[in-house]
């Protein structure tokens, strides 16, 4: 049972480049989310999804896009990377569509540097 | 708006000590309160989930309590070990149930 899988683990981008962070879960969870973690700021929610075809914005959505075409996958897209997006990104999932109703499982993270 | 606060931000103890980590939250309309552990450079691992109807939850040397009325939770670690060194985070849902709100964590260092 793989749980929540994130790729890549590390990435370096130049300002203005685009990329997609991948997230997949094999637990048939309804709720999936993306967080960024920055020193002194803690974990902040970027976007979340309560099921295939349903996404919404979190606390810090600007500069990021998401889609959820399947239950398993929830990719995060950076359209034009900026140095302010240098961070560690975590994908998480939980069984119930209501956040906090069940245990939340996290991926290992993607460490992104934007130069 | 749900806000989660953890005190202290950092804690250093010698091996064998019992210790308490504190978590407070502003909105008591929560499903559950969750405690996580994060090792340096790693993701978060769930330690305990206390349902809103529960007062306590135990797992091995860990015991978490919940007082919804006062908006507080504590994580008690008995007989601490160097392997317990990590950052501990607590989290509670927002009122709409659309997000899990995290505290900034307590970084624990246990020396041998």
PDB file of C-alpha atoms in Angstrom:
ATOM      1  CA  UNK A   1       0.000   0.000   0.000  1.00  0.00           C
ATOM      2  CA  UNK A   2       1.820   3.115  -1.241  1.00  0.00           C
ATOM      3  CA  UNK A   3      -0.367   5.740   0.489  1.00  0.00           C
ATOM      4  CA  UNK A   4       0.253   9.263  -0.846  1.00  0.00           C
ATOM      5  CA  UNK A   5       2.990   9.547  -3.466  1.00  0.00           C
ATOM      6  CA  UNK A   6       4.511  12.843  -4.542  1.00  0.00           C
ATOM      7  CA  UNK A   7       6.889  13.448  -7.433  1.00  0.00           C
ATOM      8  CA  UNK A   8       9.416  14.884  -7.882  1.00  0.00           C
ATOM      9  CA  UNK A   9      11.143  15.013  -4.490  1.00  0.00           C
ATOM     10  CA  UNK A  10      13.336  17.964  -5.475  1.00  0.00           C
ATOM     11  CA  UNK A  11      13.065  20.563  -8.233  1.00  0.00           C
ATOM     12  CA  UNK A  12      14.934  23.709  -9.207  1.00  0.00           C
ATOM     13  CA  UNK A  13      13.218  26.154 -11.543  1.00  0.00           C
ATOM     14  CA  UNK A  14      14.085  29.467 -13.101  1.00  0.00           C
ATOM     15  CA  UNK A  15      11.724  32.408 -12.679  1.00  0.00           C
ATOM     16  CA  UNK A  16       8.948  32.210 -15.237  1.00  0.00           C
ATOM     17  CA  UNK A  17       9.176  28.477 -15.876  1.00  0.00           C
ATOM     18  CA  UNK A  18       6.167  26.270 -15.411  1.00  0.00           C
ATOM     19  CA  UNK A  19       5.900  22.847 -13.861  1.00  0.00           C
ATOM     20  CA  UNK A  20       3.478  20.352 -12.367  1.00  0.00           C
ATOM     21  CA  UNK A  21       3.862  18.683  -9.000  1.00  0.00           C
ATOM     22  CA  UNK A  22       2.303  15.258  -9.036  1.00  0.00           C
ATOM     23  CA  UNK A  23       0.280  13.679  -6.241  1.00  0.00           C
ATOM     24  CA  UNK A  24      -1.402  10.292  -6.238  1.00  0.00           C
ATOM     25  CA  UNK A  25      -3.154   8.278  -3.535  1.00  0.00           C
ATOM     26  CA  UNK A  26      -4.247   4.656  -3.669  1.00  0.00           C
ATOM     27  CA  UNK A  27      -6.655   4.669  -0.712  1.00  0.00           C
ATOM     28  CA  UNK A  28      -9.770   5.825  -2.601  1.00  0.00           C
ATOM     29  CA  UNK A  29      -9.876   8.978  -0.487  1.00  0.00           C
ATOM     30  CA  UNK A  30     -12.374  11.705  -1.315  1.00  0.00           C
ATOM     31  CA  UNK A  31     -10.504  14.677   0.177  1.00  0.00           C
ATOM     32  CA  UNK A  32      -7.128  15.770  -1.224  1.00  0.00           C
ATOM     33  CA  UNK A  33      -5.194  18.916  -0.561  1.00  0.00           C
ATOM     34  CA  UNK A  34      -1.975  20.792  -1.209  1.00  0.00           C
ATOM     35  CA  UNK A  35      -0.055  22.672   1.479  1.00  0.00           C
ATOM     36  CA  UNK A  36       3.102  24.692   1.401  1.00  0.00           C
ATOM     37  CA  UNK A  37       5.402  24.814   4.410  1.00  0.00           C
ATOM     38  CA  UNK A  38       7.645  27.792   5.005  1.00  0.00           C
ATOM     39  CA  UNK A  39       9.866  28.611   8.011  1.00  0.00           C
ATOM     40  CA  UNK A  40       7.955  30.658  10.548  1.00  0.00           C
ATOM     41  CA  UNK A  41       4.701  30.380   8.577  1.00  0.00           C
ATOM     42  CA  UNK A  42       3.789  26.779   9.219  1.00  0.00           C
ATOM     43  CA  UNK A  43       1.599  24.783   6.865  1.00  0.00           C
ATOM     44  CA  UNK A  44      -0.757  26.791   4.666  1.00  0.00           C
ATOM     45  CA  UNK A  45      -3.459  25.342   2.463  1.00  0.00           C
ATOM     46  CA  UNK A  46      -3.148  26.139  -1.253  1.00  0.00           C
ATOM     47  CA  UNK A  47      -6.029  24.206  -2.867  1.00  0.00           C
ATOM     48  CA  UNK A  48      -8.223  21.296  -1.953  1.00  0.00           C
ATOM     49  CA  UNK A  49     -10.622  18.865  -3.593  1.00  0.00           C
ATOM     50  CA  UNK A  50     -13.592  16.955  -2.160  1.00  0.00           C
ATOM     51  CA  UNK A  51     -13.913  14.585  -5.094  1.00  0.00           C
ATOM     52  CA  UNK A  52     -13.243  14.112  -8.783  1.00  0.00           C
ATOM     53  CA  UNK A  53     -14.146  17.261 -10.693  1.00  0.00           C
ATOM     54  CA  UNK A  54     -14.470  19.403  -7.551  1.00  0.00           C
ATOM     55  CA  UNK A  55     -11.712  21.779  -6.439  1.00  0.00           C
ATOM     56  CA  UNK A  56     -11.569  24.973  -4.422  1.00  0.00           C
ATOM     57  CA  UNK A  57      -9.111  27.535  -3.147  1.00  0.00           C
ATOM     58  CA  UNK A  58      -7.410  27.486   0.206  1.00  0.00           C
ATOM     59  CA  UNK A  59      -5.563  30.219   2.063  1.00  0.00           C
ATOM     60  CA  UNK A  60      -2.789  30.919  -0.481  1.00  0.00           C
ATOM     61  CA  UNK A  61      -4.032  29.951  -3.981  1.00  0.00           C
ATOM     62  CA  UNK A  62      -2.452  32.708  -6.089  1.00  0.00           C
ATOM     63  CA  UNK A  63       0.007  31.425  -8.679  1.00  0.00           C
ATOM     64  CA  UNK A  64      -1.232  27.828  -8.488  1.00  0.00           C
ATOM     65  CA  UNK A  65      -3.772  25.800 -10.435  1.00  0.00           C
ATOM     66  CA  UNK A  66      -5.217  22.374  -9.686  1.00  0.00           C
ATOM     67  CA  UNK A  67      -7.530  19.877 -11.294  1.00  0.00           C
ATOM     68  CA  UNK A  68      -8.900  16.524 -10.259  1.00  0.00           C
ATOM     69  CA  UNK A  69      -9.981  14.356 -13.133  1.00  0.00           C
ATOM     70  CA  UNK A  70      -9.729  11.097 -11.149  1.00  0.00           C
ATOM     71  CA  UNK A  71     -10.133  10.144  -7.495  1.00  0.00           C
ATOM     72  CA  UNK A  72      -6.480   9.110  -7.327  1.00  0.00           C
ATOM     73  CA  UNK A  73      -4.630  12.110  -8.785  1.00  0.00           C
ATOM     74  CA  UNK A  74      -4.428  15.749  -7.733  1.00  0.00           C
ATOM     75  CA  UNK A  75      -1.663  17.630  -9.602  1.00  0.00           C
ATOM     76  CA  UNK A  76      -0.555  21.134  -8.640  1.00  0.00           C
ATOM     77  CA  UNK A  77       0.525  23.446 -11.478  1.00  0.00           C
ATOM     78  CA  UNK A  78       2.792  26.456 -11.249  1.00  0.00           C
ATOM     79  CA  UNK A  79       2.136  28.448 -14.413  1.00  0.00           C
ATOM     80  CA  UNK A  80       4.949  31.006 -14.076  1.00  0.00           C
ATOM     81  CA  UNK A  81       7.236  30.278 -11.149  1.00  0.00           C
ATOM     82  CA  UNK A  82       8.355  33.104  -8.879  1.00  0.00           C
ATOM     83  CA  UNK A  83      11.041  33.126  -6.146  1.00  0.00           C
ATOM     84  CA  UNK A  84       8.239  33.559  -3.577  1.00  0.00           C
ATOM     85  CA  UNK A  85       7.091  30.048  -4.477  1.00  0.00           C
ATOM     86  CA  UNK A  86      10.302  28.530  -3.128  1.00  0.00           C
ATOM     87  CA  UNK A  87       8.965  26.203  -0.467  1.00  0.00           C
ATOM     88  CA  UNK A  88       8.274  22.624   0.539  1.00  0.00           C
ATOM     89  CA  UNK A  89       5.008  21.347  -0.882  1.00  0.00           C
ATOM     90  CA  UNK A  90       2.949  18.589   0.713  1.00  0.00           C
ATOM     91  CA  UNK A  91       0.022  16.701  -0.686  1.00  0.00           C
ATOM     92  CA  UNK A  92      -2.416  15.094   1.752  1.00  0.00           C
ATOM     93  CA  UNK A  93      -5.554  12.997   1.593  1.00  0.00           C
ATOM     94  CA  UNK A  94      -8.283  11.718   3.879  1.00  0.00           C
ATOM     95  CA  UNK A  95     -11.214   9.374   3.468  1.00  0.00           C
ATOM     96  CA  UNK A  96     -14.147  11.686   4.172  1.00  0.00           C
ATOM     97  CA  UNK A  97     -14.800  14.769   2.054  1.00  0.00           C
ATOM     98  CA  UNK A  98     -14.965  16.825   5.263  1.00  0.00           C
ATOM     99  CA  UNK A  99     -11.490  17.922   6.277  1.00  0.00           C
ATOM    100  CA  UNK A 100     -10.569  16.742   9.753  1.00  0.00           C
ATOM    101  CA  UNK A 101     -13.196  14.012   9.904  1.00  0.00           C
ATOM    102  CA  UNK A 102     -10.607  11.275   9.419  1.00  0.00           C
ATOM    103  CA  UNK A 103      -6.863  10.834   9.732  1.00  0.00           C
ATOM    104  CA  UNK A 104      -5.022  12.897   7.143  1.00  0.00           C
ATOM    105  CA  UNK A 105      -2.206  11.142   5.295  1.00  0.00           C
ATOM    106  CA  UNK A 106       0.714  13.110   3.894  1.00  0.00           C
ATOM    107  CA  UNK A 107       3.150  12.564   1.087  1.00  0.00           C
ATOM    108  CA  UNK A 108       6.900  12.930   1.612  1.00  0.00           C
ATOM    109  CA  UNK A 109       6.970  16.397   0.066  1.00  0.00           C
ATOM    110  CA  UNK A 110       8.493  18.213  -2.896  1.00  0.00           C
ATOM    111  CA  UNK A 111      11.274  20.678  -2.196  1.00  0.00           C
ATOM    112  CA  UNK A 112      11.094  23.456  -4.781  1.00  0.00           C
ATOM    113  CA  UNK A 113      13.609  26.230  -5.374  1.00  0.00           C
ATOM    114  CA  UNK A 114      12.861  29.050  -7.799  1.00  0.00           C
ATOM    115  CA  UNK A 115      15.903  31.055  -8.839  1.00  0.00           C
TER     116      UNK A 115
ATOM    117  CA  UNK B   1     -11.887  31.763  11.689  1.00  0.00           C
ATOM    118  CA  UNK B   2     -10.099  28.765  13.162  1.00  0.00           C
ATOM    119  CA  UNK B   3      -6.685  29.541  14.582  1.00  0.00           C
ATOM    120  CA  UNK B   4      -4.388  26.950  16.147  1.00  0.00           C
ATOM    121  CA  UNK B   5      -1.560  27.884  18.488  1.00  0.00           C
ATOM    122  CA  UNK B   6       1.147  25.679  19.959  1.00  0.00           C
ATOM    123  CA  UNK B   7       3.268  26.419  22.999  1.00  0.00           C
ATOM    124  CA  UNK B   8       6.169  26.171  23.458  1.00  0.00           C
ATOM    125  CA  UNK B   9       7.771  26.618  20.037  1.00  0.00           C
ATOM    126  CA  UNK B  10      10.786  24.582  21.151  1.00  0.00           C
ATOM    127  CA  UNK B  11      11.581  22.299  24.048  1.00  0.00           C
ATOM    128  CA  UNK B  12      14.777  20.547  25.152  1.00  0.00           C
ATOM    129  CA  UNK B  13      14.704  17.803  27.774  1.00  0.00           C
ATOM    130  CA  UNK B  14      17.023  15.043  28.999  1.00  0.00           C
ATOM    131  CA  UNK B  15      16.160  11.465  28.201  1.00  0.00           C
ATOM    132  CA  UNK B  16      13.631   9.885  30.531  1.00  0.00           C
ATOM    133  CA  UNK B  17      11.644  13.006  31.328  1.00  0.00           C
ATOM    134  CA  UNK B  18       7.885  13.173  30.972  1.00  0.00           C
ATOM    135  CA  UNK B  19       6.721  16.196  29.010  1.00  0.00           C
ATOM    136  CA  UNK B  20       3.609  18.012  27.843  1.00  0.00           C
ATOM    137  CA  UNK B  21       3.028  19.845  24.578  1.00  0.00           C
ATOM    138  CA  UNK B  22       0.169  22.313  24.373  1.00  0.00           C
ATOM    139  CA  UNK B  23      -2.248  23.138  21.590  1.00  0.00           C
ATOM    140  CA  UNK B  24      -5.093  25.651  21.626  1.00  0.00           C
ATOM    141  CA  UNK B  25      -7.775  26.361  19.038  1.00  0.00           C
ATOM    142  CA  UNK B  26     -10.294  29.182  18.733  1.00  0.00           C
ATOM    143  CA  UNK B  27     -13.326  27.473  17.137  1.00  0.00           C
ATOM    144  CA  UNK B  28     -14.746  24.555  19.119  1.00  0.00           C
ATOM    145  CA  UNK B  29     -16.892  23.294  16.209  1.00  0.00           C
ATOM    146  CA  UNK B  30     -14.352  20.595  15.376  1.00  0.00           C
ATOM    147  CA  UNK B  31     -14.792  17.018  14.205  1.00  0.00           C
ATOM    148  CA  UNK B  32     -11.544  15.899  15.762  1.00  0.00           C
ATOM    149  CA  UNK B  33      -8.162  17.120  16.946  1.00  0.00           C
ATOM    150  CA  UNK B  34      -5.153  15.533  15.311  1.00  0.00           C
ATOM    151  CA  UNK B  35      -1.528  15.335  16.413  1.00  0.00           C
ATOM    152  CA  UNK B  36       1.258  14.770  13.889  1.00  0.00           C
ATOM    153  CA  UNK B  37       4.994  14.195  14.011  1.00  0.00           C
ATOM    154  CA  UNK B  38       7.417  15.608  11.455  1.00  0.00           C
ATOM    155  CA  UNK B  39      11.049  14.555  11.258  1.00  0.00           C
ATOM    156  CA  UNK B  40      13.535  16.920   9.568  1.00  0.00           C
ATOM    157  CA  UNK B  41      13.159  16.850   5.800  1.00  0.00           C
ATOM    158  CA  UNK B  42      10.218  14.450   5.964  1.00  0.00           C
ATOM    159  CA  UNK B  43       6.459  14.513   5.652  1.00  0.00           C
ATOM    160  CA  UNK B  44       3.931  14.484   8.471  1.00  0.00           C
ATOM    161  CA  UNK B  45       2.917  11.272  10.204  1.00  0.00           C
ATOM    162  CA  UNK B  46      -0.330  11.004  12.125  1.00  0.00           C
ATOM    163  CA  UNK B  47       0.170  10.150  15.804  1.00  0.00           C
ATOM    164  CA  UNK B  48      -3.249  10.438  17.372  1.00  0.00           C
ATOM    165  CA  UNK B  49      -6.732  11.529  16.406  1.00  0.00           C
ATOM    166  CA  UNK B  50      -9.073  12.487  19.248  1.00  0.00           C
ATOM    167  CA  UNK B  51     -12.712  12.579  18.305  1.00  0.00           C
ATOM    168  CA  UNK B  52     -14.656  15.603  19.512  1.00  0.00           C
ATOM    169  CA  UNK B  53     -16.710  13.368  21.820  1.00  0.00           C
ATOM    170  CA  UNK B  54     -13.601  11.896  23.454  1.00  0.00           C
ATOM    171  CA  UNK B  55     -11.519  13.288  26.283  1.00  0.00           C
ATOM    172  CA  UNK B  56      -8.392  11.197  25.770  1.00  0.00           C
ATOM    173  CA  UNK B  57      -6.607   8.974  23.294  1.00  0.00           C
ATOM    174  CA  UNK B  58      -3.555   6.837  23.995  1.00  0.00           C
ATOM    175  CA  UNK B  59      -0.933   5.185  21.832  1.00  0.00           C
ATOM    176  CA  UNK B  60       2.025   3.613  23.599  1.00  0.00           C
ATOM    177  CA  UNK B  61       3.901   6.329  25.511  1.00  0.00           C
ATOM    178  CA  UNK B  62       1.716   9.053  23.995  1.00  0.00           C
ATOM    179  CA  UNK B  63      -1.467  10.357  25.544  1.00  0.00           C
ATOM    180  CA  UNK B  64      -3.490  13.157  24.056  1.00  0.00           C
ATOM    181  CA  UNK B  65      -6.321  14.951  25.826  1.00  0.00           C
ATOM    182  CA  UNK B  66      -9.019  17.227  24.474  1.00  0.00           C
ATOM    183  CA  UNK B  67     -11.117  19.885  26.194  1.00  0.00           C
ATOM    184  CA  UNK B  68     -13.398  21.350  23.535  1.00  0.00           C
ATOM    185  CA  UNK B  69     -15.036  23.853  25.867  1.00  0.00           C
ATOM    186  CA  UNK B  70     -11.741  25.544  26.652  1.00  0.00           C
ATOM    187  CA  UNK B  71     -10.269  25.000  23.176  1.00  0.00           C
ATOM    188  CA  UNK B  72      -7.268  23.063  24.397  1.00  0.00           C
ATOM    189  CA  UNK B  73      -5.452  19.821  23.733  1.00  0.00           C
ATOM    190  CA  UNK B  74      -2.300  18.430  25.265  1.00  0.00           C
ATOM    191  CA  UNK B  75       0.091  15.739  24.113  1.00  0.00           C
ATOM    192  CA  UNK B  76       1.800  13.929  26.957  1.00  0.00           C
ATOM    193  CA  UNK B  77       4.962  11.968  26.183  1.00  0.00           C
ATOM    194  CA  UNK B  78       6.096   9.594  28.917  1.00  0.00           C
ATOM    195  CA  UNK B  79       9.715   8.583  29.492  1.00  0.00           C
ATOM    196  CA  UNK B  80      11.060  10.548  26.547  1.00  0.00           C
ATOM    197  CA  UNK B  81      13.753   9.052  24.311  1.00  0.00           C
ATOM    198  CA  UNK B  82      16.208  10.598  21.816  1.00  0.00           C
ATOM    199  CA  UNK B  83      14.135   9.017  19.051  1.00  0.00           C
ATOM    200  CA  UNK B  84      11.232  11.263  20.079  1.00  0.00           C
ATOM    201  CA  UNK B  85      13.169  14.285  18.811  1.00  0.00           C
ATOM    202  CA  UNK B  86      11.024  15.829  16.080  1.00  0.00           C
ATOM    203  CA  UNK B  87       8.507  18.581  15.463  1.00  0.00           C
ATOM    204  CA  UNK B  88       5.012  17.900  16.767  1.00  0.00           C
ATOM    205  CA  UNK B  89       2.037  19.613  15.146  1.00  0.00           C
ATOM    206  CA  UNK B  90      -1.608  19.715  16.074  1.00  0.00           C
ATOM    207  CA  UNK B  91      -4.450  20.445  13.682  1.00  0.00           C
ATOM    208  CA  UNK B  92      -8.189  21.090  13.736  1.00  0.00           C
ATOM    209  CA  UNK B  93     -10.722  21.645  10.982  1.00  0.00           C
ATOM    210  CA  UNK B  94     -12.169  25.021  10.092  1.00  0.00           C
ATOM    211  CA  UNK B  95     -15.873  25.634  10.650  1.00  0.00           C
ATOM    212  CA  UNK B  96     -16.829  24.779   7.071  1.00  0.00           C
ATOM    213  CA  UNK B  97     -14.976  21.463   7.246  1.00  0.00           C
ATOM    214  CA  UNK B  98     -13.019  22.342   4.116  1.00  0.00           C
ATOM    215  CA  UNK B  99      -9.548  22.673   5.606  1.00  0.00           C
ATOM    216  CA  UNK B 100      -7.331  21.320   8.350  1.00  0.00           C
ATOM    217  CA  UNK B 101      -5.687  24.219  10.171  1.00  0.00           C
ATOM    218  CA  UNK B 102      -2.258  23.560  11.657  1.00  0.00           C
ATOM    219  CA  UNK B 103      -0.345  25.082  14.495  1.00  0.00           C
ATOM    220  CA  UNK B 104       3.259  26.042  13.824  1.00  0.00           C
ATOM    221  CA  UNK B 105       4.519  23.129  15.881  1.00  0.00           C
ATOM    222  CA  UNK B 106       6.708  22.407  18.874  1.00  0.00           C
ATOM    223  CA  UNK B 107      10.243  21.263  18.079  1.00  0.00           C
ATOM    224  CA  UNK B 108      11.331  18.728  20.672  1.00  0.00           C
ATOM    225  CA  UNK B 109      14.931  17.748  21.353  1.00  0.00           C
ATOM    226  CA  UNK B 110      15.628  14.862  23.727  1.00  0.00           C
ATOM    227  CA  UNK B 111      19.254  14.487  24.752  1.00  0.00           C
ATOM    228  CA  UNK B 112      20.842  11.219  25.895  1.00  0.00           C
TER     229      UNK B 112
END
